[in-house]
XYZ file of C-alpha atoms in Angstrom:
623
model
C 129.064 -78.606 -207.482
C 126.162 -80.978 -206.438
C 124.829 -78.032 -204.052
C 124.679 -75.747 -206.802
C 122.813 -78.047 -209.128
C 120.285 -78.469 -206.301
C 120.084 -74.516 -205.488
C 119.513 -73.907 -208.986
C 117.019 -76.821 -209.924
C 115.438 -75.639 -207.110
C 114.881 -72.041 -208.042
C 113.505 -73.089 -211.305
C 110.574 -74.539 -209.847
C 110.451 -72.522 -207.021
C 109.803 -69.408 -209.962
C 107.277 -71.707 -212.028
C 105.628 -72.799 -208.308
C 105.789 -68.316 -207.441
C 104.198 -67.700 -210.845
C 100.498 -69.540 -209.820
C 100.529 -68.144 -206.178
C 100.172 -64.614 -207.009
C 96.802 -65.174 -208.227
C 94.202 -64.058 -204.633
C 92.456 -66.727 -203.521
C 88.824 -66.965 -202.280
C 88.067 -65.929 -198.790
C 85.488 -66.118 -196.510
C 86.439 -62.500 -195.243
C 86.941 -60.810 -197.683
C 90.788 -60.122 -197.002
C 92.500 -61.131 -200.178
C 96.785 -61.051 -200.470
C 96.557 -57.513 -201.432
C 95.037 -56.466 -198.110
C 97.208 -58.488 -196.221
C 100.071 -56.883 -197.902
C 98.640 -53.289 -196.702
C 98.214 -54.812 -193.257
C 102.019 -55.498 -193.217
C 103.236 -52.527 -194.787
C 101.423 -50.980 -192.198
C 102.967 -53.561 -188.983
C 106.489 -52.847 -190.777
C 105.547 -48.780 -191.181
C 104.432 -48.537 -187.020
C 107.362 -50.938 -186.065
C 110.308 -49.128 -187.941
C 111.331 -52.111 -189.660
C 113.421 -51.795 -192.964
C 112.367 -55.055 -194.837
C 110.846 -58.599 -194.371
C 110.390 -61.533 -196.697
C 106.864 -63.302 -196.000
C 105.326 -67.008 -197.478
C 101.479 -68.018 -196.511
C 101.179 -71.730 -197.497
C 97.540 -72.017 -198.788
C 95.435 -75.414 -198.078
C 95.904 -75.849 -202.031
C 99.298 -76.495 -201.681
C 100.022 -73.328 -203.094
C 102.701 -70.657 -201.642
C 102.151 -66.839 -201.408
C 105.276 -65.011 -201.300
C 105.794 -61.181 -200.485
C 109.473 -59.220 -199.747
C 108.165 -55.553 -198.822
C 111.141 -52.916 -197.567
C 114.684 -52.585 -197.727
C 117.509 -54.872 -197.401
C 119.388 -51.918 -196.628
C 118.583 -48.267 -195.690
C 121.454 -46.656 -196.943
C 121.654 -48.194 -200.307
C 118.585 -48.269 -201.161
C 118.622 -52.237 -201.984
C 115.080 -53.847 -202.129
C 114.569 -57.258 -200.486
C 114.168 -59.969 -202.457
C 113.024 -64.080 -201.858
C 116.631 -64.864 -202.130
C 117.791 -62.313 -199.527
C 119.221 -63.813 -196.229
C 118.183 -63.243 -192.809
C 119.693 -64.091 -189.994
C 117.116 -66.196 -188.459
C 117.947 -66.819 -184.344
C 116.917 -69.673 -182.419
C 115.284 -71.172 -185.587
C 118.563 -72.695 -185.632
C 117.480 -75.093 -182.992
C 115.167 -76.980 -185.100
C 118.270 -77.886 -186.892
C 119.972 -79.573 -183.845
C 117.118 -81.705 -183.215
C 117.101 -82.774 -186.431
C 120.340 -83.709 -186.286
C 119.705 -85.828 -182.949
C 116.665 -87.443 -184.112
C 118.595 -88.496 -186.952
C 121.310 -90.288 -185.285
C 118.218 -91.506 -183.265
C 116.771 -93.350 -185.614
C 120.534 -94.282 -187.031
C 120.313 -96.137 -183.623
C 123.741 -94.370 -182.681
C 122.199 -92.236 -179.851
C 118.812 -92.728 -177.504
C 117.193 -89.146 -176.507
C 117.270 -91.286 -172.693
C 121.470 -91.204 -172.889
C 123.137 -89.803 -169.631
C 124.800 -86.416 -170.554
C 127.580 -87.831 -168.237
C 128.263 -90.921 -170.125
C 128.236 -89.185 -173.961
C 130.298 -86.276 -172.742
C 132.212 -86.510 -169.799
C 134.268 -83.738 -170.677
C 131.431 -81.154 -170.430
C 131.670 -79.633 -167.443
C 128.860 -79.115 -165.532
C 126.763 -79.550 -162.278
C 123.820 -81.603 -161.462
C 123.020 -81.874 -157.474
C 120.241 -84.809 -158.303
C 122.118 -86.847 -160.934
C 123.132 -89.838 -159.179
C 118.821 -90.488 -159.239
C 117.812 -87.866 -162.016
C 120.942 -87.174 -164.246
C 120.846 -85.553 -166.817
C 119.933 -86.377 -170.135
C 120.006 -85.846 -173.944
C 116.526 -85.256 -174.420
C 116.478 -82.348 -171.505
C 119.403 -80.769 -173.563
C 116.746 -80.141 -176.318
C 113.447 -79.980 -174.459
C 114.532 -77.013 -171.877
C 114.765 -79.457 -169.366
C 118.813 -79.555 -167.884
C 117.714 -76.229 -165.121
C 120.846 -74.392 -166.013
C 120.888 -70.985 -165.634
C 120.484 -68.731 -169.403
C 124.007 -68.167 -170.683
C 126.283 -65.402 -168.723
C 126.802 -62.332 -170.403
C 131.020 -63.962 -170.925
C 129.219 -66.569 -172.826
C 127.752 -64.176 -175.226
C 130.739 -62.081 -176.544
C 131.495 -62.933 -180.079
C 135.279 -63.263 -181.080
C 136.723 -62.174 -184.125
C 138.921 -63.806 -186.278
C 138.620 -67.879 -187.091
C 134.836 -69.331 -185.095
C 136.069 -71.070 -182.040
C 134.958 -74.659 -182.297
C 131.640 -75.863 -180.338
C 133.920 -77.811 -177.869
C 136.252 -74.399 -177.126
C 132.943 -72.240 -176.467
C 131.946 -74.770 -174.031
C 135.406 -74.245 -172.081
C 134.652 -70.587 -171.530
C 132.370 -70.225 -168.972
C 130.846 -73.088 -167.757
C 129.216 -71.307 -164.433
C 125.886 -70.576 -165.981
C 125.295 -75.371 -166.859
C 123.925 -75.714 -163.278
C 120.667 -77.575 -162.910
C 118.513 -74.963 -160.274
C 116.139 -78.118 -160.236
C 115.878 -81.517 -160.590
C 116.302 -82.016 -164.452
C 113.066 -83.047 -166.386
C 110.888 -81.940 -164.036
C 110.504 -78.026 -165.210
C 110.894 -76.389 -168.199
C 113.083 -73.231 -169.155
C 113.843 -71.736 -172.329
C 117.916 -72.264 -172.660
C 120.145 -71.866 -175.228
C 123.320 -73.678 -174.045
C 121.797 -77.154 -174.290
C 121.010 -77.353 -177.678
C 125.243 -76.326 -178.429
C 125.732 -79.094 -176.036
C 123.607 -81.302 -178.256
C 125.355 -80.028 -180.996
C 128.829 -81.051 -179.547
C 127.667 -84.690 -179.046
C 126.461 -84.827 -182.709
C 129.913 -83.826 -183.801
C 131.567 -86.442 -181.401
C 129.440 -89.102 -182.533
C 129.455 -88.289 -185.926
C 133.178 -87.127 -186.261
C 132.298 -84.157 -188.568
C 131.786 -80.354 -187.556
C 128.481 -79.831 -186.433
C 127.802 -76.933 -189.589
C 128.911 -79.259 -192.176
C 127.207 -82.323 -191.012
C 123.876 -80.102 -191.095
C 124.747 -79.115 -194.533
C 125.438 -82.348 -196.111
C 122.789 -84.052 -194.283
C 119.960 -81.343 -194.579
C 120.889 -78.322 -196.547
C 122.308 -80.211 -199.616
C 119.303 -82.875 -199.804
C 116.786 -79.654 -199.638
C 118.514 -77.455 -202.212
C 118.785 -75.000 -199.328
C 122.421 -73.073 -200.909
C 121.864 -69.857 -199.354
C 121.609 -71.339 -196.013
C 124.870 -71.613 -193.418
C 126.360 -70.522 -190.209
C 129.314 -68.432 -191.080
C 129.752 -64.326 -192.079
C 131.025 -65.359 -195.932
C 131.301 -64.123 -199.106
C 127.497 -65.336 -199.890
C 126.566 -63.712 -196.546
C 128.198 -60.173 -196.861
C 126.708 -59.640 -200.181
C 123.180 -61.656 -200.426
C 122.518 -60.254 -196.560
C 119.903 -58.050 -195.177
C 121.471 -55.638 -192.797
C 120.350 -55.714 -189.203
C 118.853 -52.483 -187.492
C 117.437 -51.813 -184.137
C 115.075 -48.938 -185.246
C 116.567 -47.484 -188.398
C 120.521 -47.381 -186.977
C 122.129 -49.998 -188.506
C 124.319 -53.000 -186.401
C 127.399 -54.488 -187.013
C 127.452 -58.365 -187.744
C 127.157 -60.159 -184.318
C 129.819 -63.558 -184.441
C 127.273 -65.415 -182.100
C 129.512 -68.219 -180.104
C 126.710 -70.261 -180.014
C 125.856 -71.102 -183.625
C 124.027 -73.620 -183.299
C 121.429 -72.557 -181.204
C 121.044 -68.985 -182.639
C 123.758 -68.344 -185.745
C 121.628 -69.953 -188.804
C 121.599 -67.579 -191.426
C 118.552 -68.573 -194.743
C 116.531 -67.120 -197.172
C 112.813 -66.885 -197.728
C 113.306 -69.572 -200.523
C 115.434 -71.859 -198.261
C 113.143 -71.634 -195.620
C 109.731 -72.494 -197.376
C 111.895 -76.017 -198.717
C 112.165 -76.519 -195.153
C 109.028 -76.033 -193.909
C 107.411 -78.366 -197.057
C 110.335 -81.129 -195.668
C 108.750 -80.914 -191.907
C 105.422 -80.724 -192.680
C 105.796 -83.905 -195.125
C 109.099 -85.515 -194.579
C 108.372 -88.921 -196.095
C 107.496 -87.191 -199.085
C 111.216 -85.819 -199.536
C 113.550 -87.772 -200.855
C 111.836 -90.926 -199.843
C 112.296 -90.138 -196.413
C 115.600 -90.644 -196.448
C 116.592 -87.721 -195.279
C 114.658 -88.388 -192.067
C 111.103 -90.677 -191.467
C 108.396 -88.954 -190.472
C 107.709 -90.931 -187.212
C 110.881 -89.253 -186.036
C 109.917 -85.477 -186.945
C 106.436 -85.868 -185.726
C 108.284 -87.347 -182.510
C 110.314 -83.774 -182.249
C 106.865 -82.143 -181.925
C 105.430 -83.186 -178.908
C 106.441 -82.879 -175.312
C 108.936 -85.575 -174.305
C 111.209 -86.253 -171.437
C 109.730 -84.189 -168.652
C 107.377 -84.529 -165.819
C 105.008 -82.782 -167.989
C 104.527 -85.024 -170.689
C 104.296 -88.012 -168.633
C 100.808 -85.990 -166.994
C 99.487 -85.874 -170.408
C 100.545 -82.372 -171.418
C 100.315 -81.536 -175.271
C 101.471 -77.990 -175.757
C 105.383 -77.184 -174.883
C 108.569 -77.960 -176.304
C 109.086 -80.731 -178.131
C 112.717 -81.835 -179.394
C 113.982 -78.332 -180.829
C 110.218 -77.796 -181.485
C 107.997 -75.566 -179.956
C 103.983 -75.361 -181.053
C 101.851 -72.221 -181.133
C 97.945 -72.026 -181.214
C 95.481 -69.582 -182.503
C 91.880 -69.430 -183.490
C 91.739 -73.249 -182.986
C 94.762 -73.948 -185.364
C 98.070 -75.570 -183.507
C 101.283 -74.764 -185.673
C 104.589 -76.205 -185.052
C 107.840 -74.178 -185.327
C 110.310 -72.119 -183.781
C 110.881 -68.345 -183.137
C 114.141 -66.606 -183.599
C 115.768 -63.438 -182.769
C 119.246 -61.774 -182.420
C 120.215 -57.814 -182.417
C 118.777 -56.377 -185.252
C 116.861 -59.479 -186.470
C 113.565 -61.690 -185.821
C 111.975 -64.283 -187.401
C 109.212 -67.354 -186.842
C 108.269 -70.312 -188.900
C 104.810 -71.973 -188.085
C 103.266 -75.211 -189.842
C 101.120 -77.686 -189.669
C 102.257 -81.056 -190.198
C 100.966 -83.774 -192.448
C 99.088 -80.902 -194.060
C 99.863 -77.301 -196.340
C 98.898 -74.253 -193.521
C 101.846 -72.435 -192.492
C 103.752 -69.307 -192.658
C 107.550 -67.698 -192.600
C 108.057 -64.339 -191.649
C 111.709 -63.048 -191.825
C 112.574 -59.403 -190.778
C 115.285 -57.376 -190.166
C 114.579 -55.408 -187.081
C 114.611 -56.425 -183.912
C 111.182 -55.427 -182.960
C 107.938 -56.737 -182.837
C 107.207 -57.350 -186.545
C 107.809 -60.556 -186.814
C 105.483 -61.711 -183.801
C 102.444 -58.966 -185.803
C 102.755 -60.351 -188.839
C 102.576 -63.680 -187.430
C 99.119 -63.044 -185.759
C 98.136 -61.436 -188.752
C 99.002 -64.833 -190.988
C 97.261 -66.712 -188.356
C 94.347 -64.769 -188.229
C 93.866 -64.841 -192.098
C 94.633 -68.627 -192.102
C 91.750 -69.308 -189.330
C 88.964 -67.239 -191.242
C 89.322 -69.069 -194.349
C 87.875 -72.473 -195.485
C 90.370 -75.402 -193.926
C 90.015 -78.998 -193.254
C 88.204 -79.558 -189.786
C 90.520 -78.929 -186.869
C 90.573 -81.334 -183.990
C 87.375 -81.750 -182.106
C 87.141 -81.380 -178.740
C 85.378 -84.466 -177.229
C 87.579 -85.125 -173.961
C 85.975 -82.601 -171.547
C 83.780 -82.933 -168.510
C 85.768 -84.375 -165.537
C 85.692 -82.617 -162.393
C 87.994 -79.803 -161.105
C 89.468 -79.877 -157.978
C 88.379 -78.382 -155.153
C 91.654 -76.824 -154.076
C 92.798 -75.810 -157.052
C 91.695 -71.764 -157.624
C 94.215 -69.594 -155.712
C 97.223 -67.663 -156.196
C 100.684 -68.742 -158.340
C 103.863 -67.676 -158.910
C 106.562 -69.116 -161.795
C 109.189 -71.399 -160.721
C 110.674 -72.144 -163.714
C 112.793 -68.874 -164.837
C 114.764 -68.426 -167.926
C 117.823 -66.990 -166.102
C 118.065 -66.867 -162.022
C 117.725 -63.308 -162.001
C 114.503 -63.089 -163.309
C 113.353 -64.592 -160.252
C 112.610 -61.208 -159.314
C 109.975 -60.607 -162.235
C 108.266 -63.701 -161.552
C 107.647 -62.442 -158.110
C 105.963 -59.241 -159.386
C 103.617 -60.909 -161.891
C 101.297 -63.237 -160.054
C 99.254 -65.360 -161.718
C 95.307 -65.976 -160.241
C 93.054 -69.652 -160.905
C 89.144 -69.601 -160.685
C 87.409 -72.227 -161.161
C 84.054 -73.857 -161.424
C 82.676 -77.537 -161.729
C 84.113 -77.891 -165.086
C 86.597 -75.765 -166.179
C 89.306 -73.199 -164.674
C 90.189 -69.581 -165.514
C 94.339 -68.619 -165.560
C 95.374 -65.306 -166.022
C 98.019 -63.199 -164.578
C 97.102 -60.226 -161.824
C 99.116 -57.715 -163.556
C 96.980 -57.864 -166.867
C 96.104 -60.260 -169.856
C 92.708 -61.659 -171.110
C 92.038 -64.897 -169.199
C 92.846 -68.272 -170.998
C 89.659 -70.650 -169.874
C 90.183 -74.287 -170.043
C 88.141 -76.929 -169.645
C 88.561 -79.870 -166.996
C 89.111 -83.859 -168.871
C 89.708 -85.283 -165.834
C 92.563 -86.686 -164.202
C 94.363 -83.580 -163.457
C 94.189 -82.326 -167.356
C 92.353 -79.499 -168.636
C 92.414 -78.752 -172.557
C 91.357 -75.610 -174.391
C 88.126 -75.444 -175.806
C 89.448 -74.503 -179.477
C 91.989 -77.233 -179.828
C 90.998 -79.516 -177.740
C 94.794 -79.879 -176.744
C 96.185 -80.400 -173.022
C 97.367 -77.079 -172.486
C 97.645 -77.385 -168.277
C 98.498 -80.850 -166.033
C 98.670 -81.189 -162.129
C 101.838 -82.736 -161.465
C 104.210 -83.221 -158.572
C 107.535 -82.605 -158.664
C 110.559 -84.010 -155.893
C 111.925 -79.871 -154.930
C 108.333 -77.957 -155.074
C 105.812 -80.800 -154.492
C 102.352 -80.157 -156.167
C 102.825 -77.681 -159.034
C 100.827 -76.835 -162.122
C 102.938 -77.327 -165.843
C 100.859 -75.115 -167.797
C 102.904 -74.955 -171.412
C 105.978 -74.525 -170.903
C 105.927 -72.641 -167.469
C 105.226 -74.061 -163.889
C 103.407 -72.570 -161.736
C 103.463 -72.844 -157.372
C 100.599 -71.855 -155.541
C 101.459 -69.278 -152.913
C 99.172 -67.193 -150.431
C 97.585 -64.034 -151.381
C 99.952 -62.170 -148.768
C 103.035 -63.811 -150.784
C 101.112 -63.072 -154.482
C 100.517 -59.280 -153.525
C 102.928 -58.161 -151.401
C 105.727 -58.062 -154.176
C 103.675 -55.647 -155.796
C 102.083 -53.798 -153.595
C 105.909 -52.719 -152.507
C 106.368 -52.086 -155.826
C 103.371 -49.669 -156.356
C 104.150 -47.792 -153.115
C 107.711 -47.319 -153.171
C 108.250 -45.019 -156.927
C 104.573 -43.941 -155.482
C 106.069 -42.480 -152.318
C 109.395 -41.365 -153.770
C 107.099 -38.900 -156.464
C 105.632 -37.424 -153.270
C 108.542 -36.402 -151.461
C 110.264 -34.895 -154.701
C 107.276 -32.957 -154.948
C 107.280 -31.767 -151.526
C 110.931 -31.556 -151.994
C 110.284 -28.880 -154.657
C 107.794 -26.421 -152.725
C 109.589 -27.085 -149.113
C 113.011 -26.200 -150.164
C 112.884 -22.842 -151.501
C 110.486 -21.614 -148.718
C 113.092 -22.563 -145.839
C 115.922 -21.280 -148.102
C 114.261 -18.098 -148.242
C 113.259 -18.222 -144.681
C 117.329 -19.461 -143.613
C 115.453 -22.021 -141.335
C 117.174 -24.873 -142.642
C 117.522 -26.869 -139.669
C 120.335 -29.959 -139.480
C 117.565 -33.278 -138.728
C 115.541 -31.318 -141.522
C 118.362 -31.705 -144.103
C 119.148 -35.063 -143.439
C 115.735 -36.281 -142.552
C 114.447 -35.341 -146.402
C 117.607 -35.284 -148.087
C 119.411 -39.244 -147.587
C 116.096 -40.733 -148.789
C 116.189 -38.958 -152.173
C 120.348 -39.407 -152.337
C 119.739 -43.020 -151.685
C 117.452 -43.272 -154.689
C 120.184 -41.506 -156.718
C 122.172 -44.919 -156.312
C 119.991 -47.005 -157.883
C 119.135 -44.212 -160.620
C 123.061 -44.517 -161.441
C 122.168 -48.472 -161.749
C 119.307 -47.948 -164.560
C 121.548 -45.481 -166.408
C 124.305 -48.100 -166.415
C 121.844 -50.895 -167.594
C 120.430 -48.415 -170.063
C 123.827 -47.782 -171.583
C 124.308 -51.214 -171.781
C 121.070 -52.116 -174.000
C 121.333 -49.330 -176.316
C 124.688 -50.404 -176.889
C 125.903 -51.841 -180.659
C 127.263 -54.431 -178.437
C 125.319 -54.774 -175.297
C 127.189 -58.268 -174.212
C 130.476 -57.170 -174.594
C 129.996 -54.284 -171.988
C 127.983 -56.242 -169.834
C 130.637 -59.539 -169.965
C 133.193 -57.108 -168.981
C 134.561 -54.266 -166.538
C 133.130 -51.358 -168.686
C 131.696 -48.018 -166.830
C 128.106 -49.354 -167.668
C 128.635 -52.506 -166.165
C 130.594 -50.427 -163.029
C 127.732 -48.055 -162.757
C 124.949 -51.142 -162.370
C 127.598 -52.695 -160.104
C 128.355 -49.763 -157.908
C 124.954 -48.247 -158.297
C 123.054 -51.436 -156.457
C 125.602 -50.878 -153.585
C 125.241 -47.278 -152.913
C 121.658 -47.611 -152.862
C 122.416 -50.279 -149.786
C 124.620 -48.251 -148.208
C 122.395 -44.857 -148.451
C 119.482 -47.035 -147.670
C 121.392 -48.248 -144.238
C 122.491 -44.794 -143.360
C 119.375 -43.359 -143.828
C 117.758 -45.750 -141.089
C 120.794 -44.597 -138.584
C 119.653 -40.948 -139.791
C 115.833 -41.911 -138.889
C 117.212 -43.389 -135.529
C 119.424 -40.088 -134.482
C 116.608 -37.900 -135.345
C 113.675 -40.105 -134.697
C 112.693 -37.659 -131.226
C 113.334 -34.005 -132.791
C 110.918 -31.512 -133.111
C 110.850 -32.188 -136.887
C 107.411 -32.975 -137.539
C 104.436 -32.374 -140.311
C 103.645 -33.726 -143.718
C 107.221 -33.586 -144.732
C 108.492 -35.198 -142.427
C 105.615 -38.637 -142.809
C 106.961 -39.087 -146.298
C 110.641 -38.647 -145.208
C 110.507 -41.528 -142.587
C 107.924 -43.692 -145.285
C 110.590 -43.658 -147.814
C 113.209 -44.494 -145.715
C 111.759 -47.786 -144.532
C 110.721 -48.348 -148.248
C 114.056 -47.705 -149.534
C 114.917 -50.223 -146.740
C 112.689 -52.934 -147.728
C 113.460 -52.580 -151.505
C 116.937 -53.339 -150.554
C 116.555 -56.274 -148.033
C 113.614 -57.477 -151.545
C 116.443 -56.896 -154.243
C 119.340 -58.633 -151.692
C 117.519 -61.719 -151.305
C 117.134 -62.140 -155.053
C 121.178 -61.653 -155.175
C 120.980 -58.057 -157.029
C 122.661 -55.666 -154.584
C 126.516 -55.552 -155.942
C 125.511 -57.361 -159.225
C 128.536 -58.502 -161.415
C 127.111 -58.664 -164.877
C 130.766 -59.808 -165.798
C 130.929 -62.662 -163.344
């Protein structure tokens, strides 16, 4: 009853609050709501995305609102401010809310031992007698575990399995790759761990003590965690392109399963961008949300850096204006909040497609936001120390989201320049380079924001690194930056040649019955040991256009076989074609043909030994 007098006190002045921000404000360029609306009926047109619900907060105080598109295609049904979205990893904000409030309830310290407040939680930590880990690394990307397994992922139906039963399931993926707090990587079984600890602390499910602690206090009623009656008819359905997907029971709701509207989400953003003003602050102090925004807890904030994750907080920066917030996306869904605290700029953007929307309309906002008349932004004033000699070079990512993307990191270098005052990152594969200016110490900032965006730092596993955000970077030589890719460039480069020699050499000796036995073999076992890994793309294809990609990849599916099996023929064929090259290596056979025969076979050859030392030959996706 007291939720519903909140939700609908709350809509009454939300619709006296809507009826004064229609009206177009002045801009200094020209770009009034009406063309931002075209821009994003446009972003949502090129995109293929039914429906999204946007709010602009002005530096008035005043709030913009527009819900262009469908909430479904096949009905017809328009979206609305009151329409729910599923809303992702936005959900995280929630569970360091939650932490930071039994924080400052003095029943928890963000420097706990993970060990000591839940000994039960199984996992592995080969540094944490002298590094354990620790509360604050659950929430900061700090812990090193591995991203979840694709077992992890699979959604049950029937009653939610409690937090503490997900954990049980697979607990393989909670090992710490490095010592804890000393890289970052985006992960989303920390925060449910976080969540867990807040429920055994607290002695109340983690979804109701949210609600009665946050939703309630912030009239947010159409917010929640569970597929129920409010959700099945208030919902916007969830496409990828324009076919529509079935409801995804996340296991991990409380790092990705929020569900809110526009209406819920723009009382949330005025609570973090002013929380003292809220109920008194009693719902939590300001110190303690402005504490959730910076960098804490890692061997990155303790070099000085400003820009990463904060405590279920991430910030984002354009045109000289740093926002706080999270991003958020599931199947079918994506959304992003982005504000500014102790002060009105911000934005929501809530879609229902799982394309890039969201992230264009974002940049849009952004860009409107910058180009208009706003208090001065921070002023840069902490610039002119000296760079270090040694400093330019090559680098390569340490700090991957999931193990197996150690592999991508390898292909996408990154390249430093520098001068006497300020450095030039960018990566070798492409990107506009992002100059920052030296403030001494090991620190450089960027010139718009004057925020620490890139520390030196040294870490106990890697030894001098660079924490730029929320990646680290290891400087490697130029042999061990390029190589990666020049393999990569040669190899598809070399196969295209022999398929087209393929095609004009095969009918000629067919018609000619000259078909001679170290011929056949010499051109043919390359080309049938590319067919293996072909069978591994169409598995992983099948997979990803699936309505329920992690349930055939967290099980033994013919997708999942085909990747599986598909890695280990192309071994195999790789390994016979060498013998092949061996038998035939003194024959007669000799020419053109025959040069791009023998090249793909030792590039077949060192694809496979590349792939097998990043543990992707004979990959279980359901292990």
């Amino acid at each position: 009853m007291f939720r519903k007098l909140i939700s609908i006190i709350s809509i009454a002045l939300l619709a006296i609050n809507s009826a004064h921000t229609q009206e177009i404000p002045p801009t200094t360029n020209g770009a009034g709501y009406q063309q931002l609306e075209k821009e994003i009926d446009g972003i949502l047109q090129r995109t293929r995305t039914p429906g999204a619900a946007v709010a602009l907060f002005e530096p008035d105080g005043r709030v913009w609102r527009y819900t262009p598109g469908l909430k479904n295609i096949e009905h017809r049904e328009q979206v609305t401010p009151d329409t729910i979205f599923r809303v992702g990893s936005i959900s995280k904000m929630f569970v360091g809310l939650a932490t930071m409030k039994l924080v400052a309830d003095g029943k928890l310290s963000l420097d706990d031992r993970l060990g000591d407040l839940a000994p039960e939680v199984e996992f592995d930590n080969p540094w944490e007698k002298e590094h354990p880990v620790r509360l604050v690394h659950l929430l900061n990307h700090g812990t090193g575990w591995d991203a979840p397994h694709a077992p992890e992922l699979v959604g049950q139906s029937g009653e939610p399995p409690s937090i503490g039963d997900t954990l049980k399931r697979h607990p393989h993926s909670r090992h710490s790759r490095w010592v804890p707090g000393t890289r970052s990587a985006y992960n989303n079984t920390g925060p449910m761990v976080a969540a867990y600890i807040v429920e055994k602390i607290t002695g109340t499910g983690f979804e109701a003590y949210i609600e009665e602690q946050f939703f309630d206090p912030l009239g947010m009623a159409r917010s929640g965690y569970y597929y129920d009656d409010q959700y099945r008819s208030s919902a916007a359905s969830m496409y990828h392109g324009h076919r529509e997907l079935t409801y995804w029971h996340l296991p991990n709701r409380a790092a990705g399963g929020l569900h809110s509207s526009l209406q819920d989400m723009i009382q949330f953003v005025r609570f973090m961008q002013e929380p003292d003003s809220v109920a008194g602050g009693e719902i939590l102090d300001g110190n303690s949300v402005r504490t959730m925004e910076a960098p804490t807890g890692s061997s990155a904030a303790a070099a000085g850096l400003e820009i990463g994750w904060g405590v279920g907080v991430t910030s984002f920066h354009h045109d000289g204006l740093v926002y706080y917030g999270h991003e958020g996306s599931l199947p079918g869904t994506s959304a992003l909040i982005a504000y500014q605290p102790e002060g009105a700029l911000g934005h929501i953007v809530l879609t229902n497609s799982d394309g890039p929307a969201a992230a264009q309309i974002h940049k849009l906002l952004a860009s409107y936001a910058a180009a208009n008349p706003r208090p001065a932004s921070h002023t840069v004033t902490n610039v002119g120390g000296e760079v270090p000699s040694t400093i330019g070079g090559y680098y390569r990512v340490i700090s991957p989201i999931a193990e197996r993307d150690q592999i991508m990191a390898s292909l996408m270098p990154w390249k430093l320049s520098a001068d006497e005052q300020s450095i030039a990152l960018s990566s070798i594969v492409g990107g506009k380079p992002q100059r920052l200016l030296s403030s001494g110490e090991g620190k450089f900032v960027q010139p718009d924001t004057g925020r620490v965006a890139l520390v030196l730092g040294e870490e106990p596993v890697a030894g001098s690194v660079l924490y730029y955000g929320p990646i680290t970077l290891k400087k490697v030589g130029f042999i061990q930056a390029i190589g990666p890719m020049i393999l990569m460039v040669a190899w598809p480069l070399c196969l295209l040649l022999c398929a087209v020699y393929l095609i004009f050499w095969l009918p000629r000796q067919l018609a000619g019955r000259r078909l001679a036995r170290a011929d056949v073999q010499l051109r043919s076992w390359p080309m049938f040991t590319v067919a293996g890994l072909f069978l591994s793309i169409v598995g992983l294809w099948s997979i990803r256009n699936s309505s329920e990609p992690y349930v055939m990849a967290a099980s033994i599916t013919l997708p999942s076989l085909l990747v599986f099996l598909g890695t280990i023929l192309f071994f195999l064929g790789a390994l016979w074609s060498l013998r092949v090259w061996w038998q035939y290596r003194k024959t007669t056979v000799t020419g053109v043909g025959k040069g791009l025969s023998v090249a793909l076979i030792l590039l077949n050859a060192a694809v496979n030994i590349y792939l097998l030392s990043y543990g992707l030959i004979g990959i279980r996706l359901w292990a």
